[in-house]
Amino acid sequence: SVGIVICDYNRDKKINATDKGMFAAAYSGEYDIYCDFNGDTKVNSTDKGLFAALYNKTIVYNNLTL
């Protein structure tokens, strides 16, 4: 579930166009640890695939402190 939490960058409980824009900025240039879903120190096609699997999803936070 950590991947879902870190995809919702603005914490609005939706993974949508706002989050996609934030991911796209890291994907096309500057490294962002929160966009490196598999922890390989690269924001690449693997991370893009993981993000795409979660895009347009609504999430529920239970007992979570951010």
PDB file of N, CA and C in Angstrom:
ATOM      1  N   SER A   1       0.809  -1.213   0.000  1.00  0.00           N
ATOM      2  CA  SER A   1       0.000   0.000   0.000  1.00  0.00           C
ATOM      3  C   SER A   1       0.840   1.259   0.000  1.00  0.00           C
ATOM      4  N   VAL A   2       2.115   1.160   0.241  1.00  0.00           N
ATOM      5  CA  VAL A   2       2.952   2.362   0.253  1.00  0.00           C
ATOM      6  C   VAL A   2       2.940   3.045  -1.098  1.00  0.00           C
ATOM      7  N   GLY A   3       2.941   2.282  -2.169  1.00  0.00           N
ATOM      8  CA  GLY A   3       2.898   2.885  -3.498  1.00  0.00           C
ATOM      9  C   GLY A   3       1.706   3.780  -3.699  1.00  0.00           C
ATOM     10  N   ILE A   4       0.568   3.389  -3.161  1.00  0.00           N
ATOM     11  CA  ILE A   4      -0.627   4.208  -3.288  1.00  0.00           C
ATOM     12  C   ILE A   4      -0.462   5.509  -2.520  1.00  0.00           C
ATOM     13  N   VAL A   5       0.045   5.425  -1.339  1.00  0.00           N
ATOM     14  CA  VAL A   5       0.229   6.622  -0.526  1.00  0.00           C
ATOM     15  C   VAL A   5       1.158   7.603  -1.224  1.00  0.00           C
ATOM     16  N   ILE A   6       2.254   7.135  -1.763  1.00  0.00           N
ATOM     17  CA  ILE A   6       3.197   8.075  -2.350  1.00  0.00           C
ATOM     18  C   ILE A   6       2.787   8.560  -3.724  1.00  0.00           C
ATOM     19  N   CYS A   7       1.796   7.940  -4.349  1.00  0.00           N
ATOM     20  CA  CYS A   7       1.272   8.453  -5.619  1.00  0.00           C
ATOM     21  C   CYS A   7       0.299   9.603  -5.397  1.00  0.00           C
ATOM     22  N   ASP A   8      -0.309   9.684  -4.247  1.00  0.00           N
ATOM     23  CA  ASP A   8      -1.269  10.745  -3.933  1.00  0.00           C
ATOM     24  C   ASP A   8      -0.493  11.913  -3.336  1.00  0.00           C
ATOM     25  N   TYR A   9       0.255  12.594  -4.190  1.00  0.00           N
ATOM     26  CA  TYR A   9       1.200  13.612  -3.726  1.00  0.00           C
ATOM     27  C   TYR A   9       0.541  14.762  -2.980  1.00  0.00           C
ATOM     28  N   ASN A  10      -0.651  15.162  -3.397  1.00  0.00           N
ATOM     29  CA  ASN A  10      -1.300  16.287  -2.725  1.00  0.00           C
ATOM     30  C   ASN A  10      -2.304  15.851  -1.658  1.00  0.00           C
ATOM     31  N   ARG A  11      -2.367  14.553  -1.383  1.00  0.00           N
ATOM     32  CA  ARG A  11      -3.149  13.975  -0.284  1.00  0.00           C
ATOM     33  C   ARG A  11      -4.646  14.301  -0.360  1.00  0.00           C
ATOM     34  N   ASP A  12      -5.206  14.260  -1.562  1.00  0.00           N
ATOM     35  CA  ASP A  12      -6.635  14.519  -1.705  1.00  0.00           C
ATOM     36  C   ASP A  12      -7.453  13.230  -1.849  1.00  0.00           C
ATOM     37  N   LYS A  13      -6.824  12.093  -1.602  1.00  0.00           N
ATOM     38  CA  LYS A  13      -7.429  10.763  -1.649  1.00  0.00           C
ATOM     39  C   LYS A  13      -7.767  10.307  -3.061  1.00  0.00           C
ATOM     40  N   LYS A  14      -7.226  10.997  -4.061  1.00  0.00           N
ATOM     41  CA  LYS A  14      -7.413  10.609  -5.449  1.00  0.00           C
ATOM     42  C   LYS A  14      -6.068  10.669  -6.161  1.00  0.00           C
ATOM     43  N   ILE A  15      -5.840   9.707  -7.027  1.00  0.00           N
ATOM     44  CA  ILE A  15      -4.642   9.738  -7.861  1.00  0.00           C
ATOM     45  C   ILE A  15      -5.122  10.198  -9.226  1.00  0.00           C
ATOM     46  N   ASN A  16      -4.883  11.485  -9.525  1.00  0.00           N
ATOM     47  CA  ASN A  16      -5.482  12.093 -10.699  1.00  0.00           C
ATOM     48  C   ASN A  16      -4.484  12.953 -11.468  1.00  0.00           C
ATOM     49  N   ALA A  17      -4.990  13.845 -12.319  1.00  0.00           N
ATOM     50  CA  ALA A  17      -4.144  14.649 -13.195  1.00  0.00           C
ATOM     51  C   ALA A  17      -3.133  15.501 -12.421  1.00  0.00           C
ATOM     52  N   THR A  18      -3.509  15.982 -11.254  1.00  0.00           N
ATOM     53  CA  THR A  18      -2.570  16.763 -10.443  1.00  0.00           C
ATOM     54  C   THR A  18      -1.362  15.913 -10.068  1.00  0.00           C
ATOM     55  N   ASP A  19      -1.616  14.704  -9.595  1.00  0.00           N
ATOM     56  CA  ASP A  19      -0.529  13.801  -9.218  1.00  0.00           C
ATOM     57  C   ASP A  19       0.273  13.375 -10.450  1.00  0.00           C
ATOM     58  N   LYS A  20      -0.419  13.182 -11.571  1.00  0.00           N
ATOM     59  CA  LYS A  20       0.263  12.796 -12.810  1.00  0.00           C
ATOM     60  C   LYS A  20       1.251  13.872 -13.241  1.00  0.00           C
ATOM     61  N   GLY A  21       0.861  15.126 -13.105  1.00  0.00           N
ATOM     62  CA  GLY A  21       1.758  16.226 -13.437  1.00  0.00           C
ATOM     63  C   GLY A  21       2.993  16.242 -12.549  1.00  0.00           C
ATOM     64  N   MET A  22       2.795  15.971 -11.281  1.00  0.00           N
ATOM     65  CA  MET A  22       3.925  15.941 -10.350  1.00  0.00           C
ATOM     66  C   MET A  22       4.856  14.778 -10.686  1.00  0.00           C
ATOM     67  N   PHE A  23       4.276  13.623 -11.037  1.00  0.00           N
ATOM     68  CA  PHE A  23       5.097  12.481 -11.422  1.00  0.00           C
ATOM     69  C   PHE A  23       5.832  12.768 -12.730  1.00  0.00           C
ATOM     70  N   ALA A  24       5.145  13.374 -13.691  1.00  0.00           N
ATOM     71  CA  ALA A  24       5.747  13.662 -14.997  1.00  0.00           C
ATOM     72  C   ALA A  24       6.969  14.563 -14.866  1.00  0.00           C
ATOM     73  N   ALA A  25       6.933  15.498 -13.936  1.00  0.00           N
ATOM     74  CA  ALA A  25       8.082  16.386 -13.733  1.00  0.00           C
ATOM     75  C   ALA A  25       9.314  15.594 -13.319  1.00  0.00           C
ATOM     76  N   ALA A  26       9.134  14.615 -12.449  1.00  0.00           N
ATOM     77  CA  ALA A  26      10.264  13.792 -12.013  1.00  0.00           C
ATOM     78  C   ALA A  26      10.672  12.811 -13.108  1.00  0.00           C
ATOM     79  N   TYR A  27       9.695  12.271 -13.812  1.00  0.00           N
ATOM     80  CA  TYR A  27       9.971  11.280 -14.843  1.00  0.00           C
ATOM     81  C   TYR A  27      10.820  11.879 -15.972  1.00  0.00           C
ATOM     82  N   SER A  28      10.631  13.134 -16.256  1.00  0.00           N
ATOM     83  CA  SER A  28      11.345  13.749 -17.374  1.00  0.00           C
ATOM     84  C   SER A  28      12.607  14.490 -16.967  1.00  0.00           C
ATOM     85  N   GLY A  29      13.029  14.347 -15.723  1.00  0.00           N
ATOM     86  CA  GLY A  29      14.232  15.089 -15.351  1.00  0.00           C
ATOM     87  C   GLY A  29      14.705  14.875 -13.938  1.00  0.00           C
ATOM     88  N   GLU A  30      14.398  15.813 -13.076  1.00  0.00           N
ATOM     89  CA  GLU A  30      14.942  15.838 -11.719  1.00  0.00           C
ATOM     90  C   GLU A  30      14.471  14.652 -10.885  1.00  0.00           C
ATOM     91  N   TYR A  31      15.394  14.019 -10.208  1.00  0.00           N
ATOM     92  CA  TYR A  31      15.076  12.855  -9.376  1.00  0.00           C
ATOM     93  C   TYR A  31      14.228  13.265  -8.183  1.00  0.00           C
ATOM     94  N   ASP A  32      13.195  12.485  -7.919  1.00  0.00           N
ATOM     95  CA  ASP A  32      12.331  12.694  -6.769  1.00  0.00           C
ATOM     96  C   ASP A  32      12.153  11.343  -6.080  1.00  0.00           C
ATOM     97  N   ILE A  33      12.604  11.232  -4.846  1.00  0.00           N
ATOM     98  CA  ILE A  33      12.549   9.961  -4.123  1.00  0.00           C
ATOM     99  C   ILE A  33      11.122   9.418  -4.038  1.00  0.00           C
ATOM    100  N   TYR A  34      10.123  10.291  -3.982  1.00  0.00           N
ATOM    101  CA  TYR A  34       8.738   9.847  -3.859  1.00  0.00           C
ATOM    102  C   TYR A  34       8.172   9.311  -5.171  1.00  0.00           C
ATOM    103  N   CYS A  35       8.853   9.539  -6.282  1.00  0.00           N
ATOM    104  CA  CYS A  35       8.436   9.000  -7.584  1.00  0.00           C
ATOM    105  C   CYS A  35       9.206   7.733  -7.933  1.00  0.00           C
ATOM    106  N   ASP A  36      10.197   7.388  -7.127  1.00  0.00           N
ATOM    107  CA  ASP A  36      10.998   6.175  -7.341  1.00  0.00           C
ATOM    108  C   ASP A  36      10.358   5.033  -6.552  1.00  0.00           C
ATOM    109  N   PHE A  37       9.288   4.467  -7.105  1.00  0.00           N
ATOM    110  CA  PHE A  37       8.474   3.502  -6.371  1.00  0.00           C
ATOM    111  C   PHE A  37       9.205   2.217  -6.023  1.00  0.00           C
ATOM    112  N   ASN A  38      10.132   1.786  -6.857  1.00  0.00           N
ATOM    113  CA  ASN A  38      10.830   0.525  -6.575  1.00  0.00           C
ATOM    114  C   ASN A  38      12.197   0.735  -5.922  1.00  0.00           C
ATOM    115  N   GLY A  39      12.573   1.964  -5.624  1.00  0.00           N
ATOM    116  CA  GLY A  39      13.786   2.252  -4.870  1.00  0.00           C
ATOM    117  C   GLY A  39      15.091   1.942  -5.580  1.00  0.00           C
ATOM    118  N   ASP A  40      15.114   2.027  -6.913  1.00  0.00           N
ATOM    119  CA  ASP A  40      16.354   1.739  -7.644  1.00  0.00           C
ATOM    120  C   ASP A  40      17.150   2.996  -7.986  1.00  0.00           C
ATOM    121  N   THR A  41      16.831   4.116  -7.384  1.00  0.00           N
ATOM    122  CA  THR A  41      17.457   5.430  -7.571  1.00  0.00           C
ATOM    123  C   THR A  41      17.265   6.004  -8.970  1.00  0.00           C
ATOM    124  N   LYS A  42      16.262   5.509  -9.699  1.00  0.00           N
ATOM    125  CA  LYS A  42      15.929   6.045 -11.019  1.00  0.00           C
ATOM    126  C   LYS A  42      14.418   6.184 -11.104  1.00  0.00           C
ATOM    127  N   VAL A  43      13.965   7.252 -11.737  1.00  0.00           N
ATOM    128  CA  VAL A  43      12.548   7.390 -12.049  1.00  0.00           C
ATOM    129  C   VAL A  43      12.439   7.052 -13.527  1.00  0.00           C
ATOM    130  N   ASN A  44      11.975   5.831 -13.818  1.00  0.00           N
ATOM    131  CA  ASN A  44      11.994   5.331 -15.188  1.00  0.00           C
ATOM    132  C   ASN A  44      10.698   4.609 -15.547  1.00  0.00           C
ATOM    133  N   SER A  45      10.737   3.826 -16.626  1.00  0.00           N
ATOM    134  CA  SER A  45       9.529   3.169 -17.124  1.00  0.00           C
ATOM    135  C   SER A  45       8.921   2.201 -16.117  1.00  0.00           C
ATOM    136  N   THR A  46       9.725   1.608 -15.258  1.00  0.00           N
ATOM    137  CA  THR A  46       9.181   0.724 -14.228  1.00  0.00           C
ATOM    138  C   THR A  46       8.290   1.513 -13.275  1.00  0.00           C
ATOM    139  N   ASP A  47       8.773   2.660 -12.842  1.00  0.00           N
ATOM    140  CA  ASP A  47       7.987   3.520 -11.954  1.00  0.00           C
ATOM    141  C   ASP A  47       6.760   4.059 -12.680  1.00  0.00           C
ATOM    142  N   LYS A  48       6.914   4.386 -13.966  1.00  0.00           N
ATOM    143  CA  LYS A  48       5.783   4.887 -14.743  1.00  0.00           C
ATOM    144  C   LYS A  48       4.683   3.830 -14.831  1.00  0.00           C
ATOM    145  N   GLY A  49       5.065   2.570 -15.003  1.00  0.00           N
ATOM    146  CA  GLY A  49       4.092   1.490 -15.044  1.00  0.00           C
ATOM    147  C   GLY A  49       3.365   1.325 -13.727  1.00  0.00           C
ATOM    148  N   LEU A  50       4.092   1.440 -12.636  1.00  0.00           N
ATOM    149  CA  LEU A  50       3.473   1.340 -11.308  1.00  0.00           C
ATOM    150  C   LEU A  50       2.500   2.494 -11.077  1.00  0.00           C
ATOM    151  N   PHE A  51       2.910   3.690 -11.495  1.00  0.00           N
ATOM    152  CA  PHE A  51       2.026   4.839 -11.361  1.00  0.00           C
ATOM    153  C   PHE A  51       0.771   4.657 -12.214  1.00  0.00           C
ATOM    154  N   ALA A  52       0.948   4.194 -13.449  1.00  0.00           N
ATOM    155  CA  ALA A  52      -0.177   4.005 -14.369  1.00  0.00           C
ATOM    156  C   ALA A  52      -1.198   3.011 -13.804  1.00  0.00           C
ATOM    157  N   ALA A  53      -0.733   2.011 -13.090  1.00  0.00           N
ATOM    158  CA  ALA A  53      -1.642   1.020 -12.503  1.00  0.00           C
ATOM    159  C   ALA A  53      -2.527   1.638 -11.425  1.00  0.00           C
ATOM    160  N   LEU A  54      -2.083   2.734 -10.847  1.00  0.00           N
ATOM    161  CA  LEU A  54      -2.819   3.378  -9.768  1.00  0.00           C
ATOM    162  C   LEU A  54      -3.562   4.637 -10.208  1.00  0.00           C
ATOM    163  N   TYR A  55      -3.285   5.101 -11.422  1.00  0.00           N
ATOM    164  CA  TYR A  55      -3.871   6.350 -11.919  1.00  0.00           C
ATOM    165  C   TYR A  55      -5.397   6.258 -12.001  1.00  0.00           C
ATOM    166  N   ASN A  56      -6.057   7.332 -11.640  1.00  0.00           N
ATOM    167  CA  ASN A  56      -7.523   7.439 -11.607  1.00  0.00           C
ATOM    168  C   ASN A  56      -8.166   6.538 -10.562  1.00  0.00           C
ATOM    169  N   LYS A  57      -7.448   6.238  -9.517  1.00  0.00           N
ATOM    170  CA  LYS A  57      -7.986   5.447  -8.414  1.00  0.00           C
ATOM    171  C   LYS A  57      -8.298   6.367  -7.239  1.00  0.00           C
ATOM    172  N   THR A  58      -9.297   6.003  -6.487  1.00  0.00           N
ATOM    173  CA  THR A  58      -9.612   6.674  -5.230  1.00  0.00           C
ATOM    174  C   THR A  58      -9.102   5.776  -4.121  1.00  0.00           C
ATOM    175  N   ILE A  59      -8.503   6.381  -3.111  1.00  0.00           N
ATOM    176  CA  ILE A  59      -7.902   5.591  -2.036  1.00  0.00           C
ATOM    177  C   ILE A  59      -8.501   5.971  -0.697  1.00  0.00           C
ATOM    178  N   VAL A  60      -8.349   5.096   0.261  1.00  0.00           N
ATOM    179  CA  VAL A  60      -8.828   5.324   1.619  1.00  0.00           C
ATOM    180  C   VAL A  60      -7.644   5.187   2.554  1.00  0.00           C
ATOM    181  N   TYR A  61      -7.452   6.181   3.394  1.00  0.00           N
ATOM    182  CA  TYR A  61      -6.395   6.136   4.388  1.00  0.00           C
ATOM    183  C   TYR A  61      -6.994   5.652   5.711  1.00  0.00           C
ATOM    184  N   ASN A  62      -6.485   4.567   6.228  1.00  0.00           N
ATOM    185  CA  ASN A  62      -6.928   4.051   7.515  1.00  0.00           C
ATOM    186  C   ASN A  62      -5.764   4.069   8.495  1.00  0.00           C
ATOM    187  N   ASN A  63      -5.959   4.753   9.607  1.00  0.00           N
ATOM    188  CA  ASN A  63      -4.933   4.791  10.661  1.00  0.00           C
ATOM    189  C   ASN A  63      -3.562   5.125  10.107  1.00  0.00           C
ATOM    190  N   LEU A  64      -3.483   6.208   9.354  1.00  0.00           N
ATOM    191  CA  LEU A  64      -2.235   6.590   8.700  1.00  0.00           C
ATOM    192  C   LEU A  64      -1.868   8.000   9.104  1.00  0.00           C
ATOM    193  N   THR A  65      -0.626   8.185   9.460  1.00  0.00           N
ATOM    194  CA  THR A  65      -0.120   9.517   9.759  1.00  0.00           C
ATOM    195  C   THR A  65       0.880   9.893   8.706  1.00  0.00           C
ATOM    196  N   LEU A  66       0.662  11.022   8.055  1.00  0.00           N
ATOM    197  CA  LEU A  66       1.585  11.502   7.019  1.00  0.00           C
ATOM    198  C   LEU A  66       2.368  12.674   7.535  1.00  0.00           C
TER     199      LEU A  66
END
